[in-house]
PDB file of C-alpha atoms in Angstrom:
ATOM      1  CA  MET A   1       0.006   0.003   0.003  1.00  0.00           C
ATOM      2  CA  ILE A   2       1.248   3.493  -0.880  1.00  0.00           C
ATOM      3  CA  PRO A   3       1.250   5.975   1.993  1.00  0.00           C
ATOM      4  CA  ASN A   4      -1.462   8.574   1.733  1.00  0.00           C
ATOM      5  CA  ARG A   5       0.094  11.963   2.380  1.00  0.00           C
ATOM      6  CA  ALA A   6      -3.311  13.498   3.091  1.00  0.00           C
ATOM      7  CA  ALA A   7      -3.765  11.028   5.950  1.00  0.00           C
ATOM      8  CA  GLY A   8      -0.613  12.409   7.563  1.00  0.00           C
ATOM      9  CA  PRO A   9       3.091  11.663   7.356  1.00  0.00           C
ATOM     10  CA  GLY A  10       3.745   7.976   7.647  1.00  0.00           C
ATOM     11  CA  ARG A  11       0.055   7.111   7.967  1.00  0.00           C
ATOM     12  CA  LEU A  12      -1.938   4.956   5.609  1.00  0.00           C
ATOM     13  CA  ALA A  13      -5.527   5.534   4.651  1.00  0.00           C
ATOM     14  CA  PRO A  14      -7.669   2.590   5.734  1.00  0.00           C
ATOM     15  CA  PRO A  15      -8.638   0.332   2.822  1.00  0.00           C
ATOM     16  CA  GLY A  16     -11.900   1.304   1.190  1.00  0.00           C
ATOM     17  CA  THR A  17     -11.966   4.835   2.616  1.00  0.00           C
ATOM     18  CA  ALA A  18     -11.398   8.093   0.816  1.00  0.00           C
ATOM     19  CA  PRO A  19      -8.259   9.912   1.901  1.00  0.00           C
ATOM     20  CA  MET A  20      -8.829  12.899   4.173  1.00  0.00           C
ATOM     21  CA  THR A  21      -7.771  16.232   2.763  1.00  0.00           C
ATOM     22  CA  ASP A  22      -5.914  18.592   5.046  1.00  0.00           C
ATOM     23  CA  ALA A  23      -9.070  20.708   5.304  1.00  0.00           C
ATOM     24  CA  THR A  24     -11.210  17.709   6.250  1.00  0.00           C
ATOM     25  CA  ARG A  25      -8.650  16.607   8.845  1.00  0.00           C
ATOM     26  CA  ILE A  26      -8.592  20.107  10.355  1.00  0.00           C
ATOM     27  CA  LEU A  27     -12.407  20.313  10.345  1.00  0.00           C
ATOM     28  CA  SER A  28     -12.435  17.065  12.281  1.00  0.00           C
ATOM     29  CA  ALA A  29      -9.918  18.528  14.760  1.00  0.00           C
ATOM     30  CA  ILE A  30     -12.142  21.610  15.205  1.00  0.00           C
ATOM     31  CA  GLU A  31     -15.104  19.347  15.932  1.00  0.00           C
ATOM     32  CA  GLN A  32     -12.975  17.498  18.511  1.00  0.00           C
ATOM     33  CA  GLY A  33     -12.286  20.830  20.246  1.00  0.00           C
ATOM     34  CA  ASP A  34      -8.678  21.480  19.125  1.00  0.00           C
ATOM     35  CA  PRO A  35      -8.165  25.178  19.966  1.00  0.00           C
ATOM     36  CA  HIS A  36      -5.490  25.660  17.276  1.00  0.00           C
ATOM     37  CA  ALA A  37      -7.290  23.968  14.395  1.00  0.00           C
ATOM     38  CA  ALA A  38      -9.350  26.994  13.322  1.00  0.00           C
ATOM     39  CA  GLY A  39      -6.143  28.966  12.808  1.00  0.00           C
ATOM     40  CA  GLU A  40      -4.770  26.177  10.633  1.00  0.00           C
ATOM     41  CA  LEU A  41      -7.923  26.002   8.510  1.00  0.00           C
ATOM     42  CA  LEU A  42      -8.188  29.632   7.454  1.00  0.00           C
ATOM     43  CA  PRO A  43      -5.052  29.727   5.267  1.00  0.00           C
ATOM     44  CA  LEU A  44      -6.220  26.571   3.477  1.00  0.00           C
ATOM     45  CA  VAL A  45      -9.702  27.848   2.643  1.00  0.00           C
ATOM     46  CA  TYR A  46      -9.326  31.633   2.548  1.00  0.00           C
ATOM     47  CA  ASP A  47      -8.864  32.073  -1.222  1.00  0.00           C
ATOM     48  CA  GLU A  48     -11.844  29.879  -1.999  1.00  0.00           C
ATOM     49  CA  LEU A  49     -13.996  31.658   0.597  1.00  0.00           C
ATOM     50  CA  ARG A  50     -12.922  35.000  -0.910  1.00  0.00           C
ATOM     51  CA  ARG A  51     -14.014  33.849  -4.408  1.00  0.00           C
ATOM     52  CA  LEU A  52     -17.318  32.627  -2.976  1.00  0.00           C
ATOM     53  CA  ALA A  53     -17.864  35.980  -1.238  1.00  0.00           C
ATOM     54  CA  ALA A  54     -17.063  37.889  -4.432  1.00  0.00           C
ATOM     55  CA  GLN A  55     -19.609  35.770  -6.343  1.00  0.00           C
ATOM     56  CA  ARG A  56     -22.259  36.404  -3.694  1.00  0.00           C
ATOM     57  CA  LEU A  57     -21.589  40.144  -3.663  1.00  0.00           C
ATOM     58  CA  ALA A  58     -21.721  40.326  -7.479  1.00  0.00           C
ATOM     59  CA  GLN A  59     -25.327  39.098  -7.261  1.00  0.00           C
ATOM     60  CA  GLU A  60     -26.294  41.882  -4.861  1.00  0.00           C
ATOM     61  CA  THR A  61     -27.876  45.160  -5.885  1.00  0.00           C
ATOM     62  CA  PRO A  62     -25.528  48.100  -6.483  1.00  0.00           C
ATOM     63  CA  GLY A  63     -24.677  50.086  -3.385  1.00  0.00           C
ATOM     64  CA  GLN A  64     -23.777  47.084  -1.239  1.00  0.00           C
ATOM     65  CA  THR A  65     -21.499  48.403   1.489  1.00  0.00           C
ATOM     66  CA  LEU A  66     -20.271  45.038   2.740  1.00  0.00           C
ATOM     67  CA  GLN A  67     -16.857  44.072   1.325  1.00  0.00           C
ATOM     68  CA  ALA A  68     -15.804  40.543   0.387  1.00  0.00           C
ATOM     69  CA  THR A  69     -13.131  40.435   3.107  1.00  0.00           C
ATOM     70  CA  ALA A  70     -15.638  41.393   5.801  1.00  0.00           C
ATOM     71  CA  LEU A  71     -18.103  38.829   4.472  1.00  0.00           C
ATOM     72  CA  VAL A  72     -15.441  36.085   4.581  1.00  0.00           C
ATOM     73  CA  HIS A  73     -14.406  36.955   8.118  1.00  0.00           C
ATOM     74  CA  GLU A  74     -17.940  37.117   9.459  1.00  0.00           C
ATOM     75  CA  ALA A  75     -18.904  33.850   7.750  1.00  0.00           C
ATOM     76  CA  TYR A  76     -15.743  32.134   9.025  1.00  0.00           C
ATOM     77  CA  LEU A  77     -16.516  33.182  12.584  1.00  0.00           C
ATOM     78  CA  ARG A  78     -20.024  31.781  12.268  1.00  0.00           C
ATOM     79  CA  LEU A  79     -18.641  28.505  10.926  1.00  0.00           C
ATOM     80  CA  VAL A  80     -15.773  27.868  13.352  1.00  0.00           C
ATOM     81  CA  GLY A  81     -16.210  30.522  16.019  1.00  0.00           C
ATOM     82  CA  PRO A  82     -16.476  30.072  19.775  1.00  0.00           C
ATOM     83  CA  GLU A  83     -19.979  28.617  19.554  1.00  0.00           C
ATOM     84  CA  PRO A  84     -20.276  24.888  20.182  1.00  0.00           C
ATOM     85  CA  PRO A  85     -18.323  23.152  17.402  1.00  0.00           C
ATOM     86  CA  ARG A  86     -20.274  22.226  14.307  1.00  0.00           C
ATOM     87  CA  SER A  87     -19.700  19.042  12.371  1.00  0.00           C
ATOM     88  CA  TYR A  88     -18.709  19.211   8.695  1.00  0.00           C
ATOM     89  CA  HIS A  89     -18.464  15.929   6.832  1.00  0.00           C
ATOM     90  CA  ASP A  90     -15.833  17.174   4.433  1.00  0.00           C
ATOM     91  CA  ARG A  91     -14.518  20.191   2.560  1.00  0.00           C
ATOM     92  CA  GLY A  92     -17.586  20.330   0.288  1.00  0.00           C
ATOM     93  CA  HIS A  93     -19.956  20.362   3.251  1.00  0.00           C
ATOM     94  CA  PHE A  94     -17.929  23.171   4.826  1.00  0.00           C
ATOM     95  CA  PHE A  95     -18.139  25.305   1.666  1.00  0.00           C
ATOM     96  CA  ALA A  96     -21.868  24.661   1.328  1.00  0.00           C
ATOM     97  CA  ALA A  97     -22.285  25.850   4.916  1.00  0.00           C
ATOM     98  CA  ALA A  98     -20.088  28.858   4.113  1.00  0.00           C
ATOM     99  CA  ALA A  99     -22.300  29.790   1.147  1.00  0.00           C
ATOM    100  CA  THR A 100     -25.384  29.561   3.352  1.00  0.00           C
ATOM    101  CA  ALA A 101     -23.737  31.633   6.090  1.00  0.00           C
ATOM    102  CA  MET A 102     -22.774  34.317   3.566  1.00  0.00           C
ATOM    103  CA  ARG A 103     -26.304  34.446   2.192  1.00  0.00           C
ATOM    104  CA  ARG A 104     -27.716  34.853   5.709  1.00  0.00           C
ATOM    105  CA  ILE A 105     -25.180  37.577   6.526  1.00  0.00           C
ATOM    106  CA  LEU A 106     -26.146  39.486   3.376  1.00  0.00           C
ATOM    107  CA  ILE A 107     -29.845  39.143   4.230  1.00  0.00           C
ATOM    108  CA  ASP A 108     -29.236  40.349   7.801  1.00  0.00           C
ATOM    109  CA  HIS A 109     -27.150  43.248   6.480  1.00  0.00           C
ATOM    110  CA  ALA A 110     -29.900  44.249   4.008  1.00  0.00           C
ATOM    111  CA  ARG A 111     -32.540  44.090   6.746  1.00  0.00           C
ATOM    112  CA  ARG A 112     -30.470  46.341   9.018  1.00  0.00           C
ATOM    113  CA  LYS A 113     -29.977  48.852   6.204  1.00  0.00           C
ATOM    114  CA  GLN A 114     -33.732  48.797   5.419  1.00  0.00           C
ATOM    115  CA  THR A 115     -34.595  49.375   9.103  1.00  0.00           C
ATOM    116  CA  HIS A 116     -32.425  52.505   9.140  1.00  0.00           C
ATOM    117  CA  LYS A 117     -34.171  53.831   6.000  1.00  0.00           C
ATOM    118  CA  LEU A 118     -37.716  53.519   7.345  1.00  0.00           C
ATOM    119  CA  PRO A 119     -39.240  56.837   8.433  1.00  0.00           C
ATOM    120  CA  SER A 120     -40.118  57.007  12.079  1.00  0.00           C
ATOM    121  CA  SER A 121     -43.745  57.680  12.888  1.00  0.00           C
TER     122      SER A 121
END
């Protein structure tokens, strides 16, 4: 059997299982409560989260004041923040959750802006 580098140095992936990517391994560590894992994950997923945020913001109406960087940071905190750890099956599940978190952040942001525009009576 050839060592699977994604499973860790010197470790072999169990027969019949898909190898864990670094991101999946770190997500598992976050779920287990590793306090350093979230810091390891961000550099691995940041560029992809940034692209996802840019795509989401491109679909918004002109005048959106939220920037892609702020959207990434807020979504990341919701995904791996100090709340009880969430469970992500793999990298794809994490990015699906990130897309949902970004959509909810944009909706919340739009609602707050709309509330400030309403005339007081």
